[in-house]
XYZ file of C-alpha atoms in Angstrom:
741
model
C -32.553 -8.899 28.473
C -30.686 -9.006 25.152
C -34.069 -8.876 23.339
C -35.130 -5.555 24.846
C -36.475 -2.874 22.541
C -35.339 0.728 22.879
C -38.508 1.636 24.811
C -37.938 -1.332 27.143
C -34.350 -0.235 27.809
C -35.378 3.351 28.576
C -38.101 2.117 30.939
C -35.755 -0.317 32.689
C -33.181 2.390 33.303
C -35.773 4.366 35.289
C -36.028 1.420 37.716
C -32.288 1.107 38.332
C -29.771 2.934 40.467
C -26.103 3.620 39.786
C -25.212 0.900 42.305
C -27.151 -1.899 40.522
C -24.073 -3.082 38.648
C -25.359 -6.522 37.605
C -28.523 -5.165 36.035
C -26.604 -2.269 34.484
C -24.207 -4.773 32.931
C -27.082 -6.672 31.329
C -28.592 -3.395 30.157
C -25.287 -2.426 28.536
C -25.222 -5.755 26.718
C -28.768 -5.151 25.463
C -27.913 -1.633 24.243
C -24.831 -2.932 22.455
C -26.983 -5.534 20.719
C -29.438 -2.827 19.633
C -26.597 -0.972 17.906
C -24.639 -3.841 16.381
C -27.698 -5.734 15.152
C -29.303 -2.610 13.693
C -32.414 -2.825 15.873
C -32.783 0.948 16.048
C -32.742 3.589 13.298
C -29.367 4.987 12.291
C -30.297 8.401 13.706
C -30.752 6.874 17.164
C -27.692 4.622 17.133
C -25.080 7.226 18.211
C -27.146 8.072 21.303
C -27.699 4.407 22.200
C -23.979 3.757 21.697
C -23.114 6.686 23.960
C -25.374 5.287 26.682
C -23.622 1.896 26.363
C -20.173 3.507 26.611
C -21.192 5.505 29.681
C -22.523 2.345 31.309
C -19.072 0.871 30.747
C -17.499 3.626 32.864
C -19.894 2.750 35.702
C -19.138 -0.948 35.441
C -15.354 -0.564 35.447
C -15.607 2.122 38.154
C -13.689 4.667 36.088
C -16.472 7.264 36.384
C -15.540 10.014 38.862
C -19.172 11.068 39.463
C -21.475 8.046 39.147
C -24.699 9.993 39.653
C -23.836 12.541 36.971
C -22.943 9.740 34.542
C -26.217 7.961 35.349
C -28.124 11.151 34.521
C -26.197 11.484 31.254
C -27.170 7.920 30.327
C -30.841 8.740 30.883
C -30.583 11.820 28.655
C -28.886 9.801 25.904
C -31.664 7.196 25.906
C -34.338 9.901 25.884
C -32.663 11.489 22.852
C -32.471 8.073 21.169
C -36.188 7.463 21.736
C -37.015 10.878 20.251
C -34.821 10.162 17.218
C -36.498 6.780 16.722
C -39.949 8.413 16.905
C -38.934 10.981 14.294
C -37.597 8.258 11.995
C -40.878 6.346 12.182
C -42.804 9.417 10.990
C -40.803 9.684 7.779
C -42.437 8.511 4.562
C -41.175 5.380 2.786
C -38.272 5.949 0.423
C -38.523 5.047 -3.306
C -36.467 1.980 -2.541
C -38.938 0.920 0.129
C -41.807 1.184 -2.314
C -39.892 -0.865 -4.839
C -39.348 -3.552 -2.236
C -42.976 -3.488 -1.187
C -42.708 -2.070 2.286
C -41.613 0.684 4.641
C -37.902 0.607 5.332
C -38.221 2.492 8.608
C -37.521 0.126 11.442
C -39.822 0.351 14.404
C -38.207 0.407 17.810
C -41.092 -1.757 18.988
C -40.589 -4.354 16.237
C -36.843 -4.200 15.714
C -35.259 -5.050 12.391
C -33.007 -8.091 12.379
C -30.234 -7.589 9.835
C -28.547 -10.842 10.838
C -31.674 -12.772 9.859
C -31.315 -11.461 6.324
C -27.550 -11.893 5.983
C -27.242 -15.363 7.510
C -23.445 -15.169 7.974
C -21.218 -14.304 10.961
C -21.093 -10.554 11.327
C -18.577 -9.876 14.033
C -16.639 -6.651 14.586
C -12.811 -6.728 14.569
C -11.507 -9.046 17.262
C -9.619 -6.435 19.265
C -12.502 -3.947 19.091
C -15.078 -6.553 20.060
C -12.970 -7.555 23.030
C -12.485 -3.955 24.072
C -16.187 -3.081 24.014
C -17.637 -6.431 25.105
C -19.692 -6.854 21.962
C -22.055 -9.834 22.180
C -21.733 -12.572 19.579
C -24.308 -11.834 16.900
C -24.512 -15.486 15.992
C -25.873 -16.332 19.442
C -28.956 -14.195 18.967
C -32.136 -15.801 17.729
C -32.798 -15.372 14.024
C -36.332 -14.049 13.886
C -38.172 -13.059 10.771
C -37.317 -9.432 10.254
C -38.514 -6.262 8.669
C -36.136 -4.463 6.319
C -33.374 -2.383 7.863
C -33.776 1.373 8.327
C -32.458 3.712 5.691
C -30.668 6.863 6.845
C -31.399 8.875 3.701
C -33.716 11.269 5.564
C -31.813 11.421 8.839
C -28.267 12.226 7.780
C -28.811 15.912 7.140
C -25.736 17.968 7.921
C -26.316 18.117 11.646
C -23.190 19.186 13.608
C -24.060 16.667 16.310
C -24.073 13.894 13.720
C -20.716 14.980 12.278
C -18.869 15.492 15.568
C -16.725 12.967 17.387
C -18.275 12.028 20.741
C -16.743 13.904 23.656
C -15.875 10.619 25.351
C -14.098 9.124 22.318
C -11.332 6.681 23.232
C -8.570 7.731 20.803
C -6.655 4.457 21.149
C -9.781 2.443 20.399
C -10.612 4.805 17.531
C -7.161 4.258 16.021
C -7.589 0.481 16.197
C -11.020 0.812 14.589
C -9.658 2.840 11.666
C -6.806 0.382 11.064
C -9.073 -2.665 11.221
C -11.712 -1.029 9.033
C -9.193 -0.088 6.346
C -8.039 -3.708 6.225
C -11.643 -4.883 5.949
C -12.311 -2.501 3.068
C -9.216 -3.636 1.165
C -10.550 -7.187 1.339
C -14.029 -5.962 0.386
C -12.705 -4.245 -2.730
C -10.969 -7.434 -3.874
C -14.178 -9.359 -3.251
C -16.220 -6.791 -5.206
C -13.935 -7.218 -8.206
C -14.308 -10.974 -7.881
C -18.074 -10.531 -7.694
C -18.066 -8.414 -10.841
C -16.353 -11.222 -12.742
C -18.448 -13.938 -11.091
C -21.766 -12.638 -9.694
C -22.658 -16.047 -8.257
C -19.555 -16.193 -6.012
C -21.188 -16.460 -2.567
C -17.957 -16.143 -0.600
C -17.234 -12.829 -2.308
C -20.665 -11.526 -1.249
C -20.069 -12.744 2.303
C -16.677 -11.029 2.421
C -18.207 -7.709 1.405
C -20.980 -8.086 3.973
C -18.533 -8.814 6.752
C -16.527 -5.727 5.853
C -19.440 -3.295 5.557
C -21.228 -4.697 8.601
C -18.099 -4.518 10.723
C -17.549 -0.892 9.787
C -21.212 -0.070 10.325
C -21.637 -1.751 13.690
C -18.360 -0.631 15.239
C -18.649 2.936 13.970
C -22.170 3.145 15.386
C -20.938 1.900 18.759
C -18.154 4.490 18.741
C -20.678 7.225 18.009
C -19.592 7.800 14.392
C -23.098 8.185 13.061
C -22.058 9.553 9.682
C -19.836 6.559 8.936
C -22.438 4.105 10.225
C -25.176 5.675 8.094
C -23.191 5.374 4.901
C -21.944 1.850 5.642
C -25.543 0.802 6.253
C -26.639 2.040 2.826
C -23.724 0.301 1.120
C -24.572 -2.940 2.896
C -28.269 -2.617 2.053
C -27.529 -2.495 -1.672
C -25.569 -5.748 -1.442
C -28.343 -7.350 0.623
C -30.703 -6.841 -2.301
C -28.201 -8.574 -4.572
C -27.771 -11.465 -2.154
C -31.513 -11.890 -1.765
C -31.784 -11.953 -5.597
C -34.047 -8.911 -5.563
C -31.770 -7.231 -8.090
C -29.023 -8.414 -10.423
C -25.401 -7.412 -9.929
C -25.081 -5.069 -12.906
C -22.293 -2.769 -14.023
C -24.078 0.135 -12.330
C -24.390 -1.846 -9.115
C -20.700 -2.726 -9.252
C -19.767 0.918 -9.745
C -21.895 1.989 -6.776
C -20.382 -0.697 -4.546
C -16.792 0.177 -5.455
C -17.481 3.885 -5.041
C -19.000 3.098 -1.630
C -15.800 1.355 -0.580
C -13.797 4.407 -1.683
C -16.161 6.735 0.173
C -15.858 4.735 3.390
C -12.075 4.958 3.145
C -12.366 8.723 2.701
C -14.718 8.968 5.679
C -12.270 7.021 7.833
C -9.506 9.406 6.767
C -11.734 12.309 7.815
C -12.348 10.627 11.169
C -8.597 10.376 11.678
C -8.207 14.064 10.815
C -11.058 14.970 13.172
C -9.409 13.076 16.025
C -6.203 15.060 15.509
C -7.933 18.389 14.940
C -11.278 20.064 15.474
C -13.278 16.955 16.282
C -15.638 17.561 13.341
C -15.858 14.975 10.574
C -15.792 16.782 7.241
C -17.722 15.159 4.423
C -15.801 14.066 1.302
C -16.837 15.441 -2.073
C -19.729 13.531 -3.596
C -20.984 12.137 -0.280
C -24.582 13.329 -0.640
C -24.903 12.303 -4.274
C -23.532 8.816 -3.642
C -25.689 8.328 -0.542
C -28.774 9.310 -2.527
C -27.783 6.976 -5.379
C -27.461 4.072 -2.957
C -30.769 4.780 -1.221
C -32.745 5.163 -4.462
C -31.016 2.620 -6.688
C -33.489 1.079 -9.127
C -32.017 -1.270 -11.756
C -35.091 -0.894 -13.953
C -34.517 2.842 -14.115
C -30.739 2.515 -14.628
C -31.264 -0.110 -17.290
C -27.895 -1.840 -16.996
C -27.467 -5.399 -18.199
C -26.262 -7.999 -15.685
C -22.587 -8.820 -15.696
C -21.985 -12.289 -17.019
C -19.515 -14.876 -15.812
C -15.852 -14.518 -16.861
C -15.335 -14.822 -20.594
C -12.292 -16.585 -22.094
C -9.738 -14.214 -23.601
C -10.437 -15.573 -27.074
C -14.124 -14.563 -27.086
C -15.810 -11.191 -26.660
C -16.897 -10.084 -23.207
C -20.552 -9.068 -22.809
C -21.385 -5.362 -23.114
C -17.696 -4.414 -23.272
C -16.872 -5.500 -19.734
C -13.175 -5.870 -18.861
C -12.267 -9.443 -17.984
C -10.169 -10.438 -14.994
C -8.291 -13.655 -14.365
C -9.300 -14.820 -10.896
C -7.424 -18.106 -10.656
C -5.028 -16.647 -8.122
C -7.390 -14.108 -6.544
C -6.983 -13.713 -2.747
C -10.748 -13.793 -2.172
C -10.867 -17.318 -3.582
C -7.430 -18.613 -2.700
C -7.379 -17.901 1.016
C -10.925 -18.596 2.114
C -9.998 -21.673 4.124
C -6.675 -20.468 5.475
C -6.483 -19.774 9.189
C -4.230 -16.800 9.906
C -1.512 -16.965 12.510
C -1.939 -15.207 15.813
C -0.558 -11.681 15.539
C -0.133 -8.575 17.635
C 0.167 -4.960 16.525
C 3.478 -3.215 17.092
C 4.096 0.474 16.493
C 6.329 0.897 13.467
C 8.613 3.393 15.199
C 9.379 0.821 17.899
C 9.988 -1.870 15.302
C 12.317 0.427 13.362
C 14.171 1.252 16.568
C 14.572 -2.464 17.333
C 16.015 -3.094 13.876
C 18.386 -0.144 14.291
C 19.648 -1.573 17.578
C 20.110 -5.015 16.034
C 22.093 -3.323 13.277
C 24.340 -1.694 15.878
C 24.781 -5.095 17.496
C 25.827 -6.596 14.151
C 28.364 -3.798 13.636
C 29.798 -4.281 17.148
C 30.097 -8.033 16.653
C 31.734 -7.558 13.238
C 34.339 -5.239 14.749
C 35.088 -7.726 17.520
C 35.368 -10.652 15.102
C 37.677 -8.632 12.843
C 40.026 -7.498 15.606
C 43.665 -8.330 14.815
C 44.299 -9.417 18.402
C 41.692 -12.125 17.971
C 43.565 -13.432 14.931
C 46.832 -13.617 16.885
C 45.444 -15.161 20.058
C 46.052 -18.778 20.928
C 42.876 -18.955 23.029
C 40.924 -21.162 20.688
C 38.001 -21.361 23.115
C 37.616 -17.567 22.965
C 37.656 -17.655 19.169
C 35.006 -20.370 19.202
C 32.785 -18.312 21.515
C 33.141 -15.187 19.379
C 32.265 -17.198 16.267
C 29.235 -18.695 18.008
C 28.105 -15.248 19.150
C 28.469 -14.010 15.579
C 26.200 -16.773 14.316
C 23.535 -15.869 16.866
C 23.787 -12.169 16.013
C 23.361 -12.885 12.299
C 20.319 -15.060 12.983
C 18.914 -12.283 15.166
C 19.467 -9.827 12.335
C 17.678 -12.091 9.856
C 14.770 -12.512 12.273
C 14.455 -8.792 12.952
C 14.568 -8.041 9.243
C 11.830 -10.594 8.588
C 9.596 -8.726 11.046
C 9.546 -5.798 8.610
C 8.740 -8.000 5.649
C 5.240 -7.902 4.199
C 3.687 -9.677 1.236
C 3.256 -7.845 -2.038
C -0.387 -8.982 -2.103
C -1.927 -5.716 -0.765
C 0.138 -3.660 -3.223
C -0.844 -5.854 -6.172
C -4.451 -6.064 -5.007
C -4.938 -2.309 -5.450
C -3.820 -2.573 -9.078
C -6.784 -4.781 -9.946
C -9.079 -1.843 -9.285
C -6.800 0.547 -11.192
C -6.797 -1.682 -14.279
C -10.563 -2.181 -14.116
C -11.320 1.542 -13.954
C -8.729 2.439 -16.603
C -10.032 -0.227 -18.993
C -13.592 1.053 -18.641
C -12.512 4.672 -19.262
C -10.442 3.672 -22.290
C -13.174 1.413 -23.682
C -10.914 -1.646 -23.681
C -11.150 -5.227 -22.500
C -8.298 -6.404 -20.311
C -7.521 -9.701 -18.580
C -5.307 -9.092 -15.548
C -3.398 -11.947 -13.924
C -1.132 -11.913 -10.876
C 1.404 -14.478 -9.713
C 3.944 -14.322 -6.912
C 1.983 -11.875 -4.760
C 3.063 -13.879 -1.699
C 6.673 -12.720 -2.228
C 7.793 -10.682 0.788
C 9.610 -7.363 0.752
C 10.482 -4.636 3.243
C 7.351 -2.757 4.345
C 8.859 0.599 3.432
C 9.769 -0.626 -0.052
C 6.280 -2.060 -0.556
C 4.749 1.332 0.263
C 7.051 3.168 -2.142
C 6.513 0.620 -4.924
C 2.770 1.297 -5.088
C 2.832 4.638 -6.950
C 5.291 3.546 -9.687
C 3.218 0.437 -10.380
C 0.018 2.491 -10.623
C 1.640 4.701 -13.279
C 2.900 1.676 -15.174
C -0.334 -0.331 -15.250
C -2.275 2.739 -16.383
C 0.182 3.210 -19.230
C -0.004 -0.495 -20.062
C -3.795 -0.303 -20.450
C -3.981 3.141 -22.061
C -0.937 3.026 -24.379
C 0.010 -0.642 -24.551
C -3.181 -2.668 -24.994
C -5.087 -1.898 -28.174
C -8.839 -1.443 -28.443
C -10.983 -4.526 -29.223
C -11.491 -3.659 -32.908
C -7.807 -2.923 -33.494
C -6.781 -6.189 -31.828
C -9.206 -8.180 -33.967
C -7.925 -6.436 -37.097
C -4.359 -7.415 -36.119
C -5.321 -11.055 -35.630
C -5.251 -10.892 -31.839
C -7.830 -11.904 -29.258
C -10.393 -9.219 -28.527
C -9.317 -9.111 -24.874
C -5.869 -7.805 -24.057
C -3.642 -9.212 -21.354
C -1.676 -7.555 -18.554
C 0.409 -9.820 -16.332
C 2.158 -9.056 -13.063
C 4.726 -11.516 -11.747
C 7.018 -11.285 -8.706
C 9.856 -13.594 -7.692
C 13.228 -13.723 -5.929
C 16.448 -13.638 -7.961
C 20.057 -13.137 -6.827
C 19.065 -11.710 -3.449
C 16.658 -9.199 -5.011
C 12.918 -9.022 -5.547
C 12.017 -8.884 -9.225
C 8.636 -7.576 -10.393
C 7.714 -8.064 -14.039
C 4.844 -6.160 -15.658
C 4.018 -7.394 -19.162
C 1.285 -6.663 -21.696
C 0.518 -8.149 -25.104
C -0.266 -4.805 -26.720
C 1.217 -2.827 -29.555
C 4.703 -2.603 -28.006
C 7.244 0.219 -28.189
C 8.200 1.573 -31.633
C 11.878 2.449 -31.800
C 11.506 4.842 -34.739
C 8.720 6.792 -33.054
C 10.690 7.130 -29.816
C 13.839 8.211 -31.643
C 11.942 10.828 -33.657
C 10.374 12.266 -30.516
C 13.711 12.268 -28.682
C 15.413 14.123 -31.546
C 12.535 16.609 -31.657
C 12.954 17.299 -27.922
C 16.732 17.575 -28.230
C 17.470 14.547 -26.070
C 19.681 12.907 -28.706
C 21.156 13.886 -32.067
C 20.685 10.459 -33.640
C 20.257 6.839 -32.612
C 23.560 5.771 -34.122
C 25.252 3.248 -31.831
C 22.226 3.068 -29.496
C 20.849 -0.338 -28.591
C 17.115 -1.004 -28.284
C 17.505 -0.848 -24.506
C 19.126 2.590 -24.766
C 16.306 3.856 -26.986
C 13.555 2.408 -24.803
C 15.084 4.057 -21.739
C 14.434 7.437 -23.363
C 10.772 7.138 -22.336
C 11.912 7.880 -18.777
C 13.045 11.384 -19.744
C 10.986 14.155 -18.070
C 8.116 15.310 -20.268
C 8.618 12.536 -22.819
C 5.457 11.138 -24.419
C 4.665 9.546 -27.778
C 0.896 9.575 -27.212
C -1.042 10.765 -30.248
C -3.581 12.494 -28.033
C -3.855 13.649 -24.435
C -6.560 11.987 -22.347
C -7.609 12.240 -18.736
C -5.732 8.971 -18.176
C -2.288 9.731 -19.619
C -0.428 11.268 -22.531
C 0.838 14.474 -20.938
C 4.445 13.336 -20.627
C 4.356 12.854 -16.875
C 4.583 9.608 -14.993
C 7.429 7.491 -16.325
C 10.121 9.920 -15.188
C 8.475 9.816 -11.769
C 8.505 6.018 -11.919
C 12.249 5.887 -12.503
C 13.022 8.574 -9.918
C 10.968 6.801 -7.250
C 12.587 3.459 -8.006
C 16.076 4.937 -7.880
C 15.236 6.467 -4.503
C 14.807 2.965 -3.109
C 17.897 1.674 -4.937
C 15.800 -0.060 -7.563
C 16.429 -0.577 -11.248
C 14.064 -0.924 -14.204
C 14.727 -2.551 -17.597
C 12.520 -2.662 -20.693
C 12.132 -5.219 -23.456
C 9.629 -4.781 -26.270
C 8.802 -5.669 -29.837
C 6.268 -3.953 -32.108
C 2.952 -5.766 -32.143
C 3.813 -8.274 -29.397
C 3.882 -6.174 -26.227
C 6.197 -4.686 -23.632
C 7.768 -6.060 -20.464
C 9.086 -3.911 -17.625
C 11.416 -5.645 -15.177
C 11.885 -3.961 -11.798
C 14.684 -5.144 -9.510
C 14.547 -4.108 -5.861
C 16.618 -4.907 -2.790
C 14.863 -7.005 -0.176
C 15.309 -4.221 2.359
C 16.849 -0.770 2.695
C 18.320 -1.586 6.104
C 20.948 -3.910 4.593
C 22.853 -3.104 1.412
C 24.525 -5.636 -0.875
C 27.419 -3.767 -2.372
C 30.882 -3.907 -3.830
C 33.479 -2.413 -1.492
C 35.981 -0.340 -3.456
C 39.070 1.661 -2.474
C 39.811 5.153 -3.730
C 42.992 6.477 -2.142
C 42.577 5.738 1.563
C 38.768 5.968 1.421
C 36.300 3.100 1.179
C 33.088 3.322 -0.843
C 30.196 0.861 -1.128
C 28.608 0.674 -4.591
C 25.193 -1.108 -4.559
C 25.447 -4.235 -6.692
C 22.063 -3.590 -8.362
C 23.678 -0.715 -10.300
C 26.903 -2.473 -11.339
C 27.165 -3.979 -14.825
C 30.843 -4.956 -14.916
C 34.388 -3.959 -13.900
C 37.505 -4.101 -16.079
C 40.992 -2.660 -16.574
C 41.018 -0.771 -19.882
C 43.556 -1.019 -22.669
C 45.218 2.223 -23.924
C 43.356 1.926 -27.233
C 40.019 2.095 -25.417
C 40.669 5.546 -23.902
C 40.257 8.904 -25.599
C 39.167 12.484 -24.989
C 36.287 14.100 -26.899
C 35.712 17.821 -27.039
C 32.650 18.682 -25.023
C 32.461 15.252 -23.386
C 35.837 14.873 -21.711
C 37.391 11.472 -20.991
C 35.568 8.511 -22.484
C 36.114 4.794 -22.777
C 35.064 2.685 -25.764
C 33.599 -0.644 -24.677
C 31.950 -2.996 -27.178
C 31.205 -0.141 -29.545
C 29.708 2.107 -26.861
C 31.335 5.364 -25.710
C 30.909 6.067 -22.012
C 32.196 9.004 -19.957
C 34.752 8.334 -17.231
C 33.991 9.683 -13.759
C 36.966 10.010 -11.412
C 35.690 9.441 -7.878
C 38.810 10.993 -6.350
C 38.015 14.229 -8.202
C 34.294 14.194 -7.396
C 34.861 13.600 -3.680
C 38.235 15.294 -3.176
C 40.148 12.130 -2.242
C 43.963 12.513 -2.137
C 46.596 9.884 -3.017
C 44.334 8.062 -5.477
C 45.237 6.374 -8.749
C 45.355 8.983 -11.513
C 45.498 6.838 -14.641
C 42.679 4.472 -15.658
C 45.385 2.123 -16.916
C 46.559 1.612 -13.328
C 43.113 1.360 -11.738
C 39.785 -0.211 -12.614
C 36.706 1.091 -14.417
C 33.301 0.097 -12.993
C 30.332 0.458 -15.378
C 27.236 1.741 -13.557
C 23.918 3.318 -14.543
C 21.528 2.598 -17.418
C 20.969 3.757 -20.978
C 22.422 7.119 -21.919
C 23.484 7.615 -18.289
C 25.842 4.633 -18.245
C 29.157 5.792 -16.801
C 32.571 4.285 -15.993
C 33.700 5.023 -12.414
C 37.466 5.069 -11.867
C 38.450 3.253 -8.654
C 41.788 2.080 -7.286
C 40.860 -1.429 -6.232
C 37.947 -3.821 -5.665
C 37.993 -5.104 -2.074
C 35.151 -7.584 -2.471
C 31.397 -7.872 -2.193
C 29.906 -7.253 1.253
C 26.536 -6.971 2.951
C 26.584 -3.880 5.151
C 24.137 -2.331 7.611
C 23.099 0.933 5.968
C 22.774 4.059 8.119
C 21.787 7.590 7.238
C 24.482 10.249 7.478
C 22.493 12.105 10.136
C 20.889 15.530 10.376
C 24.061 17.186 11.674
C 26.007 16.288 8.520
C 23.172 17.097 6.160
C 22.801 15.890 2.604
C 26.114 14.979 0.980
C 25.713 14.968 -2.821
C 26.421 11.577 -4.345
C 26.111 9.635 -1.090
C 23.052 7.827 0.270
C 24.451 6.734 3.637
C 27.298 5.096 5.477
C 28.257 1.816 7.073
C 30.741 0.616 9.689
C 33.007 -1.975 8.080
C 34.514 -5.043 9.685
C 37.788 -3.252 10.502
C 35.910 -0.447 12.257
C 36.395 2.030 9.430
C 33.590 3.958 7.760
C 32.490 3.108 4.245
C 30.328 5.645 2.429
C 27.482 4.234 0.319
C 27.283 5.823 -3.114
C 24.047 7.121 -4.572
C 24.897 5.907 -8.070
C 22.270 7.973 -9.888
C 23.373 11.196 -8.225
C 27.048 10.352 -8.672
C 26.503 9.864 -12.411
C 24.651 13.203 -12.550
C 27.562 14.869 -10.747
C 30.032 13.373 -13.205
C 27.998 14.648 -16.153
C 27.725 18.105 -14.646
C 24.012 17.935 -13.819
C 24.218 17.426 -10.069
C 24.624 19.739 -7.057
C 27.950 21.343 -6.216
C 30.430 19.460 -4.031
C 32.504 22.413 -2.919
C 31.347 22.156 0.722
C 31.957 18.443 1.150
C 34.635 15.848 0.757
C 34.603 12.116 1.335
C 37.072 12.443 4.204
C 34.998 15.106 6.000
C 31.832 13.058 5.486
C 33.527 9.928 6.835
C 34.834 11.718 9.946
C 31.504 13.385 10.657
C 29.665 10.071 10.242
C 32.115 8.238 12.504
C 31.730 10.915 15.171
């Protein structure tokens, strides 16, 4: 029965009753095959899919009125037959003529897409299981006619753009998640294919992604998504069958198709939460038409050649990519571990509870009574419990860890598009993308890296002619490297371009009034000026960059996640940005300091050094206040007891300690009473009831049960320099009491 045509299925249904469950089950399997194997035109697929879904309600006995559902199934099949008849009457498209045939699939002689593709084309595992999709590989591979094109049947029909009334929202959510993952892999494979058009595995990866989206969306009644995915897949089928070469134009269309499918899936998500109508993204019609009518002879693009070494020119100005460590090639034979999906809010709640458990165990282990007891067995049990709790904390934290690979993978596309716009040739290499980091940090790292790689290509790497004139290889290089160091994740972004010019930066900074002169400023201090809002040394403004926005956003976003960025550069040799991030935001590595009777935690990523000053190092400057001279650099002194209204604190820097924090011109010396030692604390927000306390990012319960407030170093420095919000409503003691309550 799995080889039934649409007419056969409609005829068979007339012979069945709602009680013939066995035959109805086989009919549902046949209808599912018609949809997933593209045996009916795209215009008919939503109606066939609806009939299959309704049959499912009869089979699992969830239908409240079996006869009414049976009638609805009959109507759906009748509508599908009418749609198939209308599709057959349409004239061949220009693409069909170019291929020597009519692309309209007959419902009597069904098209067999799997016979053309010759690779497994299964939907996502959880979706296939949920809808009982038959294994496409088990079907016979008959000689097939070309697949139907939807170009004439995707007019803006409200019925085609609406979510089916019987949409399963849970299943739809799983479909969107799985499809987005498929498209991310497809984009990486498309970039690999652009560099190496003969890479068969890359073609197969793209087919699996597009076919999965097409088949599953058709089954769920998302005709608009299925129609577009079918066109995108059809273009690649012509490449695979060597009918056309994979040219620059073909690559652009394929990548734009991946972007469009992502946009369509976003619209589906919005439709599920709103009106139920799938709005079309901008450019949908034009891109669909370009896919359906693509003719390489008319476009006239030259094929993309194999990767070219960095020392030789790339053909027709194509950017070059280093693929030695590309996921599409590296992980083709790796079998993934069994996984399950967990809602992130539940996972975050679990980690919060484990954090509370760690705090409770720390308080118990630090109890003075436990130190005085002679019950050694009790002490041993508490110590053993503490070990288990710490291991549980490490395990729970690892559950939130994700690889940097997806974040880095997106940058390959950004560099490709930017290089083409700027008319440059760029080799992009990635190492360490298997380094793991907190999921939340990985999400927030994406935007800063996008800004930075665009700047690296647009401002850093020179054009081919300029590089050759300077004795460099025609192709520039951008490298991204991630690794672990001192409990942090370090991400290095380096290019071999023109580098940063100190004199040019200084001149621009003086012009904007940021500095009076560069006297006493190190190269690092000068380079950090590029993070000032509105700062740009670009000679001209382009649609890529040069407007003075971006790098200040980069620094602000990194500081939000307690990150730090350093720059090293030399004219003519390139620039390296080094980003240091904590492994997670849930646990903070910090230095515990005492100010009066209060405890503060200063994140170690912001600390440069601590020292007790000599009298000769201290002075007061009009307009700047108290300063300390350290190794030829004047830095302002910030008294934490003044900023946070802490009584009984050390008043003289000669009796306390100065802690150097911050970067560049914002480097500041914090006056503290005493260093109590480095600790790893479970970070907690201060809570909605307390509100935002300027200069503080959160709190933590210490081992003695007291509250330690975690400093927001950037904001604290701004407060000390008079640029931050007022503190008149808050004090450290009030914040501590409110947090403890």
